[in-house]
Amino acid sequence: VAASLPLRIADFQEVLGEPTVALSKLRDLCFSGIPFDGGLRCLCWKILLNYLPLEKALWSSLLKKQRDLYSQFLKEMIIQPGIAKANLGVSREDVTLEDHPLNPNPDSRWNTYFKDNEVLLQIDKDVRRLYPDMAFFQRPTDYPCLLILDPQNEFETLRKRVEQTTLKSQTVARNRSGVTNVSSPLKTTPNSLSEYEVLPNGCEAHWEVVERILFIYAKLNPGIAYVQGMNEIVGPLYYTFATDPNSEWKEHAEADTFFCFTNLMAEIRDNFIKSLDDSQCGITYKMEKVYSTLKEKDVELYLKLQEQNIKPQFFAFRWLTLLLSQEFLLPDVIRIWDSLFADDKRFDFLLLVCCAMLTLIRDQLLEGDFTLNMRLLQDYPISDVHLILKKAKELQDSK
């Protein structure tokens, strides 16, 4: 039986009150769910994701250093290219060939700029669609990035880059196919215009902050850059930090999210790298592991799925890669992540959660045909994550 909330909060405060946080105690507490109250979850996630060290005396200097570093990234990767573009591209006709937009030299700054735009457009498309059933990501942040929204700035922001690139790509699409009604990237479906409403100058929506985090991550990690789905990993982290009840933490949600996301990606990035799919660390291995675990726990169900040729990549690919962020509502995803981040074997527990999800609908799966079962797995029917976590814990204890 779970302890009452005030008692649980007291337990957390006790562990977090020590000069050096006892990580194993903290993991045990977090595994059963972290209270939102008092910013406990935001703090625990930062510790579990190795952003904050266990010695509390080091916190304030570390946070200052990391947040300054993030401002530096903004200046180098967004502001300076924006200024260069404003100074070079528009006002001067006599640009030297060296830095001409059409300069074929692969090292040209312009070449990088256009390559970045392709990445940016992909990120832009994905972040605008974050949790469409929640208003949060469309709302303005209380702490817009002043570096970027400074009215004195004439430079090109990411927002302007997207607008200009989108206009360009529309004309390109039109000329290339000779047809005029090429659907523009802006109009995917008739009712999606609202998702492209851009807030007035001086404000920025939460999704724009997420876009910046992903863009900077892509610039700093060219080996992986941006892969679709990363938006679904950064979304819950940012949401958690940007709703922190402590305003002095909440104000730095962007930088803190960036570093926690980077640390989390360091652990799961192999799932996003196609060339590693079949290696020990890649996603195929993990998907196979879901089935071998299922075989141990419930051989009848395992054989049924085998017989229907339902391969784990049909559903477990998304479950594992996105840490279940697409299968449940955001508050439930966050609750699952409490347990995943607290798992000292890092995401071994995720395999058990996937197994639990299968065993909890075993009766339906045993009766269903291929089509029906695929539908169940693609659109998982149980929304009670506490039930799922409880079952996963039972599987873990029955090893």
mmCIF file of C-alpha atoms in Angstrom:
data_model
loop_
_atom_site.group_PDB
_atom_site.id
_atom_site.type_symbol
_atom_site.label_atom_id
_atom_site.label_comp_id
_atom_site.label_asym_id
_atom_site.label_seq_id
_atom_site.Cartn_x
_atom_site.Cartn_y
_atom_site.Cartn_z
ATOM 1 C CA VAL A 1 0.000 0.000 0.000
ATOM 2 C CA ALA A 2 1.424 3.345 -0.999
ATOM 3 C CA ALA A 3 2.214 5.705 1.845
ATOM 4 C CA SER A 4 0.144 8.865 2.098
ATOM 5 C CA LEU A 5 1.377 11.824 0.075
ATOM 6 C CA PRO A 6 2.615 13.950 3.038
ATOM 7 C CA LEU A 7 4.622 10.951 4.272
ATOM 8 C CA ARG A 8 6.081 10.295 0.835
ATOM 9 C CA ILE A 9 7.004 13.952 0.418
ATOM 10 C CA ALA A 10 8.714 13.829 3.822
ATOM 11 C CA ASP A 11 10.692 10.745 2.718
ATOM 12 C CA PHE A 12 11.906 12.559 -0.393
ATOM 13 C CA GLN A 13 12.763 15.699 1.543
ATOM 14 C CA GLU A 14 14.780 13.654 4.001
ATOM 15 C CA VAL A 15 16.897 12.004 1.282
ATOM 16 C CA LEU A 16 17.301 15.285 -0.622
ATOM 17 C CA GLY A 17 18.107 17.139 2.597
ATOM 18 C CA GLU A 18 21.402 15.319 3.149
ATOM 19 C CA PRO A 19 24.637 17.086 2.094
ATOM 20 C CA THR A 20 25.296 14.113 -0.197
ATOM 21 C CA VAL A 21 22.236 12.497 -1.735
ATOM 22 C CA ALA A 22 22.133 8.711 -1.223
ATOM 23 C CA LEU A 23 21.493 7.621 -4.798
ATOM 24 C CA SER A 24 20.217 4.114 -4.070
ATOM 25 C CA LYS A 25 17.692 5.438 -1.532
ATOM 26 C CA LEU A 26 16.604 8.106 -3.983
ATOM 27 C CA ARG A 27 16.206 5.532 -6.780
ATOM 28 C CA ASP A 28 14.019 3.351 -4.552
ATOM 29 C CA LEU A 29 11.757 6.272 -3.724
ATOM 30 C CA CYS A 30 11.553 7.557 -7.310
ATOM 31 C CA PHE A 31 10.809 4.100 -8.669
ATOM 32 C CA SER A 32 7.373 4.185 -7.013
ATOM 33 C CA GLY A 33 6.566 7.600 -8.477
ATOM 34 C CA ILE A 34 7.787 11.083 -7.584
ATOM 35 C CA PRO A 35 5.404 13.688 -6.159
ATOM 36 C CA PHE A 36 5.113 16.834 -8.265
ATOM 37 C CA ASP A 37 4.822 18.940 -5.109
ATOM 38 C CA GLY A 38 7.546 21.406 -4.274
ATOM 39 C CA GLY A 39 9.365 20.721 -7.520
ATOM 40 C CA LEU A 40 10.463 17.295 -6.246
ATOM 41 C CA ARG A 41 10.101 15.560 -9.601
ATOM 42 C CA CYS A 42 12.105 18.207 -11.461
ATOM 43 C CA LEU A 43 14.898 17.938 -8.928
ATOM 44 C CA CYS A 44 14.934 14.134 -8.828
ATOM 45 C CA TRP A 45 14.981 13.835 -12.629
ATOM 46 C CA LYS A 46 17.968 16.182 -12.770
ATOM 47 C CA ILE A 47 19.817 13.931 -10.339
ATOM 48 C CA LEU A 48 18.725 10.656 -11.961
ATOM 49 C CA LEU A 49 19.779 11.939 -15.393
ATOM 50 C CA ASN A 50 23.246 12.813 -14.057
ATOM 51 C CA TYR A 51 22.824 16.539 -14.547
ATOM 52 C CA LEU A 52 23.125 17.390 -10.859
ATOM 53 C CA PRO A 53 25.903 15.735 -8.831
ATOM 54 C CA LEU A 54 25.134 13.972 -5.552
ATOM 55 C CA GLU A 55 27.076 16.593 -3.513
ATOM 56 C CA LYS A 56 24.632 19.430 -3.023
ATOM 57 C CA ALA A 57 27.397 21.945 -2.313
ATOM 58 C CA LEU A 58 28.346 21.718 -6.011
ATOM 59 C CA TRP A 59 24.882 22.474 -7.381
ATOM 60 C CA SER A 60 24.857 26.231 -7.660
ATOM 61 C CA SER A 61 28.250 26.548 -9.360
ATOM 62 C CA LEU A 62 27.472 23.687 -11.749
ATOM 63 C CA LEU A 63 24.101 25.144 -12.728
ATOM 64 C CA LYS A 64 25.608 28.549 -13.363
ATOM 65 C CA LYS A 65 28.364 27.035 -15.498
ATOM 66 C CA GLN A 66 25.972 24.906 -17.595
ATOM 67 C CA ARG A 67 23.439 27.674 -18.104
ATOM 68 C CA ASP A 68 26.187 30.071 -19.223
ATOM 69 C CA LEU A 69 27.453 27.410 -21.594
ATOM 70 C CA TYR A 70 23.972 27.057 -23.071
ATOM 71 C CA SER A 71 23.788 30.835 -23.672
ATOM 72 C CA GLN A 72 27.101 30.487 -25.462
ATOM 73 C CA PHE A 73 25.587 27.786 -27.720
ATOM 74 C CA LEU A 74 22.675 30.097 -28.541
ATOM 75 C CA LYS A 75 25.062 32.874 -29.493
ATOM 76 C CA GLU A 76 27.261 30.678 -31.656
ATOM 77 C CA MET A 77 24.650 28.548 -33.362
ATOM 78 C CA ILE A 78 21.622 30.738 -33.725
ATOM 79 C CA ILE A 79 22.545 34.365 -33.231
ATOM 80 C CA GLN A 80 25.846 34.597 -35.107
ATOM 81 C CA PRO A 81 24.650 32.743 -38.231
ATOM 82 C CA GLY A 82 21.557 34.953 -38.077
ATOM 83 C CA ILE A 83 23.647 38.116 -37.952
ATOM 84 C CA ALA A 84 25.921 36.880 -40.734
ATOM 85 C CA LYS A 85 22.903 36.195 -42.911
ATOM 86 C CA ALA A 86 21.395 39.593 -42.179
ATOM 87 C CA ASN A 87 24.680 41.381 -42.945
ATOM 88 C CA LEU A 88 25.725 39.362 -45.929
ATOM 89 C CA GLY A 89 22.761 38.101 -47.768
ATOM 90 C CA VAL A 90 20.448 41.028 -47.932
ATOM 91 C CA SER A 91 22.269 44.305 -47.806
ATOM 92 C CA ARG A 92 25.348 43.551 -49.942
ATOM 93 C CA GLU A 93 25.085 42.681 -53.573
ATOM 94 C CA ASP A 94 28.854 42.385 -54.027
ATOM 95 C CA VAL A 95 29.314 39.343 -51.832
ATOM 96 C CA THR A 96 32.614 37.707 -52.665
ATOM 97 C CA LEU A 97 32.432 34.254 -54.192
ATOM 98 C CA GLU A 98 34.088 32.917 -51.026
ATOM 99 C CA ASP A 99 30.914 33.449 -49.088
ATOM 100 C CA HIS A 100 28.362 33.507 -51.810
ATOM 101 C CA PRO A 101 25.258 31.384 -51.171
ATOM 102 C CA LEU A 102 25.946 29.465 -54.378
ATOM 103 C CA ASN A 103 29.573 28.751 -53.568
ATOM 104 C CA PRO A 104 29.923 24.995 -54.177
ATOM 105 C CA ASN A 105 32.770 24.607 -51.688
ATOM 106 C CA PRO A 106 31.468 22.190 -49.025
ATOM 107 C CA ASP A 107 33.208 24.159 -46.264
ATOM 108 C CA SER A 108 31.405 27.343 -47.149
ATOM 109 C CA ARG A 109 29.462 28.826 -44.278
ATOM 110 C CA TRP A 110 26.466 29.052 -46.545
ATOM 111 C CA ASN A 111 26.567 25.364 -47.302
ATOM 112 C CA THR A 112 26.358 24.609 -43.600
ATOM 113 C CA TYR A 113 23.580 27.138 -43.320
ATOM 114 C CA PHE A 114 21.437 25.442 -45.974
ATOM 115 C CA LYS A 115 22.128 21.965 -44.576
ATOM 116 C CA ASP A 116 21.051 23.227 -41.169
ATOM 117 C CA ASN A 117 17.852 24.517 -42.713
ATOM 118 C CA GLU A 118 16.876 21.029 -43.842
ATOM 119 C CA VAL A 119 17.303 19.775 -40.289
ATOM 120 C CA LEU A 120 15.480 22.799 -38.930
ATOM 121 C CA LEU A 121 12.450 22.256 -41.171
ATOM 122 C CA GLN A 122 12.155 18.639 -40.048
ATOM 123 C CA ILE A 123 12.371 19.663 -36.380
ATOM 124 C CA ASP A 124 9.884 22.450 -36.990
ATOM 125 C CA LYS A 125 7.329 20.102 -38.501
ATOM 126 C CA ASP A 126 7.649 17.687 -35.591
ATOM 127 C CA VAL A 127 7.641 20.099 -32.659
ATOM 128 C CA ARG A 128 4.540 21.938 -33.794
ATOM 129 C CA ARG A 129 2.670 18.675 -33.406
ATOM 130 C CA LEU A 130 3.776 17.913 -29.844
ATOM 131 C CA TYR A 131 0.851 16.731 -27.712
ATOM 132 C CA PRO A 132 -1.868 18.310 -29.851
ATOM 133 C CA ASP A 133 -4.488 17.382 -27.236
ATOM 134 C CA MET A 134 -2.823 19.744 -24.738
ATOM 135 C CA ALA A 135 -2.693 23.491 -25.049
ATOM 136 C CA PHE A 136 0.616 23.714 -23.197
ATOM 137 C CA PHE A 137 3.054 23.628 -26.110
ATOM 138 C CA GLN A 138 1.109 26.295 -28.019
ATOM 139 C CA ARG A 139 1.066 28.668 -25.055
ATOM 140 C CA PRO A 140 3.615 31.435 -24.588
ATOM 141 C CA THR A 141 6.407 30.770 -22.114
ATOM 142 C CA ASP A 142 6.745 33.135 -19.141
ATOM 143 C CA TYR A 143 10.476 33.233 -19.795
ATOM 144 C CA PRO A 144 11.044 33.903 -23.492
ATOM 145 C CA CYS A 145 14.703 33.837 -24.483
ATOM 146 C CA LEU A 146 15.743 37.472 -24.166
ATOM 147 C CA LEU A 147 18.961 36.919 -26.062
ATOM 148 C CA ILE A 148 16.912 36.055 -29.107
ATOM 149 C CA LEU A 149 13.859 38.237 -28.673
ATOM 150 C CA ASP A 150 15.805 41.411 -27.974
ATOM 151 C CA PRO A 151 14.013 44.047 -30.109
ATOM 152 C CA GLN A 152 17.405 45.584 -30.976
ATOM 153 C CA ASN A 153 18.277 42.437 -32.893
ATOM 154 C CA GLU A 154 18.011 42.620 -36.614
ATOM 155 C CA PHE A 155 19.292 39.096 -37.119
ATOM 156 C CA GLU A 156 17.414 36.160 -38.476
ATOM 157 C CA THR A 157 15.798 34.027 -35.750
ATOM 158 C CA LEU A 158 14.915 30.354 -36.204
ATOM 159 C CA ARG A 159 11.322 31.476 -36.646
ATOM 160 C CA LYS A 160 12.285 33.713 -39.581
ATOM 161 C CA ARG A 161 14.522 31.024 -41.031
ATOM 162 C CA VAL A 162 11.647 28.588 -41.068
ATOM 163 C CA GLU A 163 9.297 31.103 -42.687
ATOM 164 C CA GLN A 164 11.800 31.955 -45.422
ATOM 165 C CA THR A 165 12.916 28.397 -46.042
ATOM 166 C CA THR A 166 9.322 27.230 -46.222
ATOM 167 C CA LEU A 167 8.499 29.870 -48.809
ATOM 168 C CA LYS A 168 11.557 28.858 -50.811
ATOM 169 C CA SER A 169 10.776 25.161 -50.638
ATOM 170 C CA GLN A 170 7.251 25.837 -51.866
ATOM 171 C CA THR A 171 8.509 27.566 -54.977
ATOM 172 C CA VAL A 172 11.075 24.861 -55.571
ATOM 173 C CA ALA A 173 8.409 22.184 -55.296
ATOM 174 C CA ARG A 174 6.249 24.106 -57.713
ATOM 175 C CA ASN A 175 8.899 24.620 -60.372
ATOM 176 C CA ARG A 176 10.247 21.133 -60.145
ATOM 177 C CA SER A 177 6.978 19.380 -60.811
ATOM 178 C CA GLY A 178 5.440 21.982 -63.077
ATOM 179 C CA VAL A 179 2.218 21.761 -61.092
ATOM 180 C CA THR A 180 0.965 24.759 -59.226
ATOM 181 C CA ASN A 181 -1.076 23.209 -56.469
ATOM 182 C CA VAL A 182 1.768 21.414 -54.710
ATOM 183 C CA SER A 183 0.643 21.156 -51.126
ATOM 184 C CA SER A 184 2.831 23.517 -49.209
ATOM 185 C CA PRO A 185 4.520 22.317 -46.028
ATOM 186 C CA LEU A 186 2.280 24.786 -44.230
ATOM 187 C CA LYS A 187 -0.997 23.123 -45.133
ATOM 188 C CA THR A 188 -0.909 19.509 -44.220
ATOM 189 C CA THR A 189 -4.591 19.274 -43.399
ATOM 190 C CA PRO A 190 -7.244 21.956 -43.638
ATOM 191 C CA ASN A 191 -7.606 22.346 -39.880
ATOM 192 C CA SER A 192 -3.911 22.470 -39.139
ATOM 193 C CA LEU A 193 -3.599 26.191 -39.785
ATOM 194 C CA SER A 194 -4.107 26.863 -36.114
ATOM 195 C CA GLU A 195 -1.027 24.818 -35.254
ATOM 196 C CA TYR A 196 0.985 27.251 -37.349
ATOM 197 C CA GLU A 197 -0.162 30.357 -35.574
ATOM 198 C CA VAL A 198 2.967 32.154 -34.557
ATOM 199 C CA LEU A 199 2.746 34.302 -31.468
ATOM 200 C CA PRO A 200 3.322 38.054 -31.778
ATOM 201 C CA ASN A 201 6.883 39.381 -31.591
ATOM 202 C CA GLY A 202 8.312 39.373 -28.108
ATOM 203 C CA CYS A 203 6.471 36.144 -27.198
ATOM 204 C CA GLU A 204 7.414 32.607 -27.954
ATOM 205 C CA ALA A 205 5.460 29.417 -27.587
ATOM 206 C CA HIS A 206 6.812 26.462 -25.638
ATOM 207 C CA TRP A 207 7.163 24.471 -28.869
ATOM 208 C CA GLU A 208 9.568 27.114 -30.182
ATOM 209 C CA VAL A 209 11.777 26.579 -27.133
ATOM 210 C CA VAL A 210 11.751 22.822 -27.798
ATOM 211 C CA GLU A 211 12.682 23.545 -31.417
ATOM 212 C CA ARG A 212 15.722 25.515 -30.286
ATOM 213 C CA ILE A 213 16.841 22.756 -27.908
ATOM 214 C CA LEU A 214 16.649 20.166 -30.702
ATOM 215 C CA PHE A 215 18.352 22.418 -33.237
ATOM 216 C CA ILE A 216 21.296 23.024 -30.922
ATOM 217 C CA TYR A 217 21.486 19.313 -30.082
ATOM 218 C CA ALA A 218 21.587 18.535 -33.822
ATOM 219 C CA LYS A 219 24.388 21.073 -34.386
ATOM 220 C CA LEU A 220 26.473 19.693 -31.512
ATOM 221 C CA ASN A 221 25.906 16.050 -32.462
ATOM 222 C CA PRO A 222 26.366 15.946 -36.227
ATOM 223 C CA GLY A 223 26.827 12.169 -36.150
ATOM 224 C CA ILE A 224 23.169 11.709 -35.276
ATOM 225 C CA ALA A 225 21.846 15.276 -35.840
ATOM 226 C CA TYR A 226 18.059 15.055 -35.612
ATOM 227 C CA VAL A 227 15.969 11.943 -36.023
ATOM 228 C CA GLN A 228 12.195 12.011 -35.959
ATOM 229 C CA GLY A 229 11.006 10.924 -32.532
ATOM 230 C CA MET A 230 13.572 12.927 -30.574
ATOM 231 C CA ASN A 231 10.857 15.557 -30.232
ATOM 232 C CA GLU A 232 8.834 12.973 -28.289
ATOM 233 C CA ILE A 233 11.761 12.432 -25.895
ATOM 234 C CA VAL A 234 12.449 16.090 -25.255
ATOM 235 C CA GLY A 235 8.743 17.013 -24.875
ATOM 236 C CA PRO A 236 8.034 15.384 -21.480
ATOM 237 C CA LEU A 237 11.377 16.576 -20.062
ATOM 238 C CA TYR A 238 10.732 20.157 -21.084
ATOM 239 C CA TYR A 239 7.120 20.041 -19.929
ATOM 240 C CA THR A 240 8.228 18.806 -16.504
ATOM 241 C CA PHE A 241 10.880 21.485 -16.061
ATOM 242 C CA ALA A 242 8.778 24.290 -17.549
ATOM 243 C CA THR A 243 5.977 23.602 -15.068
ATOM 244 C CA ASP A 244 8.307 23.487 -12.046
ATOM 245 C CA PRO A 245 6.556 25.220 -9.124
ATOM 246 C CA ASN A 246 9.873 26.908 -8.171
ATOM 247 C CA SER A 247 10.258 29.900 -10.439
ATOM 248 C CA GLU A 248 14.053 30.119 -10.106
ATOM 249 C CA TRP A 249 14.281 26.629 -11.612
ATOM 250 C CA LYS A 250 11.465 27.133 -14.074
ATOM 251 C CA GLU A 251 13.169 30.193 -15.509
ATOM 252 C CA HIS A 252 16.050 27.980 -16.684
ATOM 253 C CA ALA A 253 13.891 25.180 -18.055
ATOM 254 C CA GLU A 254 15.389 25.525 -21.543
ATOM 255 C CA ALA A 255 19.040 25.087 -20.583
ATOM 256 C CA ASP A 256 18.321 22.419 -17.967
ATOM 257 C CA THR A 257 16.181 20.460 -20.432
ATOM 258 C CA PHE A 258 18.925 20.657 -23.031
ATOM 259 C CA PHE A 259 21.521 19.055 -20.747
ATOM 260 C CA CYS A 260 19.160 16.426 -19.327
ATOM 261 C CA PHE A 261 18.021 15.568 -22.860
ATOM 262 C CA THR A 262 21.661 15.303 -23.983
ATOM 263 C CA ASN A 263 22.438 12.949 -21.084
ATOM 264 C CA LEU A 264 19.343 10.855 -21.749
ATOM 265 C CA MET A 265 20.143 10.679 -25.474
ATOM 266 C CA ALA A 266 23.678 9.495 -24.627
ATOM 267 C CA GLU A 267 21.991 6.448 -23.086
ATOM 268 C CA ILE A 268 19.365 5.787 -25.746
ATOM 269 C CA ARG A 269 20.823 7.318 -28.896
ATOM 270 C CA ASP A 270 21.801 3.890 -30.245
ATOM 271 C CA ASN A 271 18.071 3.251 -30.724
ATOM 272 C CA PHE A 272 18.006 6.152 -33.174
ATOM 273 C CA ILE A 273 21.053 5.143 -35.214
ATOM 274 C CA LYS A 274 19.999 2.916 -38.092
ATOM 275 C CA SER A 275 23.455 1.454 -38.710
ATOM 276 C CA LEU A 276 23.447 0.024 -35.175
ATOM 277 C CA ASP A 277 20.062 -1.633 -35.523
ATOM 278 C CA ASP A 278 21.421 -5.145 -35.477
ATOM 279 C CA SER A 279 24.285 -4.694 -33.051
ATOM 280 C CA GLN A 280 24.171 -5.646 -29.373
ATOM 281 C CA CYS A 281 23.380 -2.093 -28.404
ATOM 282 C CA GLY A 282 20.896 -1.423 -31.170
ATOM 283 C CA ILE A 283 17.126 -1.528 -31.162
ATOM 284 C CA THR A 284 16.690 -4.958 -32.814
ATOM 285 C CA TYR A 285 18.499 -6.622 -29.946
ATOM 286 C CA LYS A 286 16.212 -4.892 -27.444
ATOM 287 C CA MET A 287 13.085 -5.847 -29.383
ATOM 288 C CA GLU A 288 14.199 -9.480 -29.454
ATOM 289 C CA LYS A 289 14.757 -9.216 -25.720
ATOM 290 C CA VAL A 290 11.121 -8.220 -25.189
ATOM 291 C CA TYR A 291 10.093 -11.469 -26.899
ATOM 292 C CA SER A 292 12.628 -13.667 -25.103
ATOM 293 C CA THR A 293 11.450 -12.211 -21.778
ATOM 294 C CA LEU A 294 7.846 -12.848 -22.784
ATOM 295 C CA LYS A 295 8.753 -16.411 -23.705
ATOM 296 C CA GLU A 296 10.081 -16.919 -20.164
ATOM 297 C CA LYS A 297 7.042 -15.362 -18.492
ATOM 298 C CA ASP A 298 4.187 -16.489 -20.731
ATOM 299 C CA VAL A 299 5.115 -19.059 -23.333
ATOM 300 C CA GLU A 300 1.532 -19.520 -24.585
ATOM 301 C CA LEU A 301 1.191 -15.857 -25.498
ATOM 302 C CA TYR A 302 4.687 -15.833 -27.003
ATOM 303 C CA LEU A 303 3.836 -18.765 -29.293
ATOM 304 C CA LYS A 304 0.561 -17.161 -30.354
ATOM 305 C CA LEU A 305 2.331 -13.951 -31.454
ATOM 306 C CA GLN A 306 4.986 -16.018 -33.230
ATOM 307 C CA GLU A 307 2.355 -18.078 -34.997
ATOM 308 C CA GLN A 308 0.573 -14.944 -36.221
ATOM 309 C CA ASN A 309 3.926 -13.613 -37.372
ATOM 310 C CA ILE A 310 3.530 -10.479 -35.246
ATOM 311 C CA LYS A 311 7.091 -9.270 -35.109
ATOM 312 C CA PRO A 312 8.271 -7.065 -32.263
ATOM 313 C CA GLN A 313 9.259 -4.300 -34.690
ATOM 314 C CA PHE A 314 5.561 -3.801 -35.506
ATOM 315 C CA PHE A 315 4.964 -2.252 -32.078
ATOM 316 C CA ALA A 316 7.972 -2.618 -29.742
ATOM 317 C CA PHE A 317 10.149 -0.433 -31.960
ATOM 318 C CA ARG A 318 8.061 2.599 -31.055
ATOM 319 C CA TRP A 319 7.523 1.535 -27.442
ATOM 320 C CA LEU A 320 11.255 1.157 -26.817
ATOM 321 C CA THR A 321 12.667 3.955 -28.937
ATOM 322 C CA LEU A 322 10.305 6.595 -27.599
ATOM 323 C CA LEU A 323 10.222 5.233 -24.017
ATOM 324 C CA LEU A 324 6.439 4.724 -24.347
ATOM 325 C CA SER A 325 5.880 8.462 -24.788
ATOM 326 C CA GLN A 326 3.447 7.839 -27.664
ATOM 327 C CA GLU A 327 1.339 5.176 -25.959
ATOM 328 C CA PHE A 328 -0.085 7.153 -23.033
ATOM 329 C CA LEU A 329 -1.217 10.618 -22.022
ATOM 330 C CA LEU A 330 1.569 12.956 -20.943
ATOM 331 C CA PRO A 331 0.976 12.758 -17.152
ATOM 332 C CA ASP A 332 1.100 8.957 -17.404
ATOM 333 C CA VAL A 333 4.240 9.034 -19.548
ATOM 334 C CA ILE A 334 5.870 11.180 -16.868
ATOM 335 C CA ARG A 335 4.883 8.661 -14.198
ATOM 336 C CA ILE A 336 6.394 5.801 -16.236
ATOM 337 C CA TRP A 337 9.571 7.836 -16.690
ATOM 338 C CA ASP A 338 9.914 8.192 -12.886
ATOM 339 C CA SER A 339 10.408 4.417 -12.788
ATOM 340 C CA LEU A 340 12.553 4.224 -15.931
ATOM 341 C CA PHE A 341 14.959 6.952 -14.793
ATOM 342 C CA ALA A 342 15.162 5.351 -11.337
ATOM 343 C CA ASP A 343 16.120 1.964 -12.799
ATOM 344 C CA ASP A 344 19.788 1.471 -12.005
ATOM 345 C CA LYS A 345 20.109 -1.047 -14.847
ATOM 346 C CA ARG A 346 18.979 1.713 -17.154
ATOM 347 C CA PHE A 347 15.926 0.699 -19.135
ATOM 348 C CA ASP A 348 16.004 -3.008 -18.327
ATOM 349 C CA PHE A 349 12.777 -2.215 -16.555
ATOM 350 C CA LEU A 350 11.383 -0.831 -19.822
ATOM 351 C CA LEU A 351 11.589 -4.349 -21.307
ATOM 352 C CA LEU A 352 9.528 -5.622 -18.377
ATOM 353 C CA VAL A 353 6.983 -2.814 -18.817
ATOM 354 C CA CYS A 354 6.580 -3.860 -22.470
ATOM 355 C CA CYS A 355 6.144 -7.461 -21.338
ATOM 356 C CA ALA A 356 3.590 -6.412 -18.742
ATOM 357 C CA MET A 357 1.671 -4.528 -21.435
ATOM 358 C CA LEU A 358 1.495 -7.731 -23.485
ATOM 359 C CA THR A 359 0.480 -10.016 -20.618
ATOM 360 C CA LEU A 360 -2.219 -7.622 -19.417
ATOM 361 C CA ILE A 361 -4.072 -8.015 -22.731
ATOM 362 C CA ARG A 362 -3.172 -11.700 -23.199
ATOM 363 C CA ASP A 363 -6.807 -12.914 -23.290
ATOM 364 C CA GLN A 364 -7.675 -10.518 -26.101
ATOM 365 C CA LEU A 365 -4.463 -11.382 -27.950
ATOM 366 C CA LEU A 366 -5.058 -15.117 -27.628
ATOM 367 C CA GLU A 367 -8.518 -14.735 -29.121
ATOM 368 C CA GLY A 368 -7.770 -12.129 -31.763
ATOM 369 C CA ASP A 369 -6.603 -12.586 -35.342
ATOM 370 C CA PHE A 370 -3.597 -10.798 -36.851
ATOM 371 C CA THR A 371 -5.487 -7.609 -37.783
ATOM 372 C CA LEU A 372 -7.228 -7.287 -34.452
ATOM 373 C CA ASN A 373 -4.055 -7.935 -32.502
ATOM 374 C CA MET A 374 -2.051 -5.457 -34.535
ATOM 375 C CA ARG A 375 -4.687 -2.856 -33.753
ATOM 376 C CA LEU A 376 -4.461 -3.640 -30.027
ATOM 377 C CA LEU A 377 -0.686 -3.276 -30.067
ATOM 378 C CA GLN A 378 -0.609 -0.162 -32.228
ATOM 379 C CA ASP A 379 -3.245 1.533 -30.092
ATOM 380 C CA TYR A 380 -2.780 0.043 -26.661
ATOM 381 C CA PRO A 381 -6.148 -0.323 -24.892
ATOM 382 C CA ILE A 382 -5.205 -0.003 -21.202
ATOM 383 C CA SER A 383 -4.707 3.514 -19.926
ATOM 384 C CA ASP A 384 -4.044 2.694 -16.257
ATOM 385 C CA VAL A 385 -0.268 2.946 -16.046
ATOM 386 C CA HIS A 386 -0.246 2.056 -12.345
ATOM 387 C CA LEU A 387 -1.652 -1.336 -13.228
ATOM 388 C CA ILE A 388 1.025 -1.764 -15.906
ATOM 389 C CA LEU A 389 3.875 -0.722 -13.585
ATOM 390 C CA LYS A 390 2.577 -2.998 -10.848
ATOM 391 C CA LYS A 391 2.531 -5.926 -13.274
ATOM 392 C CA ALA A 392 6.041 -5.072 -14.511
ATOM 393 C CA LYS A 393 7.289 -5.014 -10.917
ATOM 394 C CA GLU A 394 5.746 -8.465 -10.352
ATOM 395 C CA LEU A 395 7.550 -9.755 -13.440
ATOM 396 C CA GLN A 396 10.771 -8.255 -12.131
ATOM 397 C CA ASP A 397 10.345 -9.864 -8.699
ATOM 398 C CA SER A 398 9.491 -13.258 -10.198
ATOM 399 C CA LYS A 399 12.870 -13.589 -11.951
#
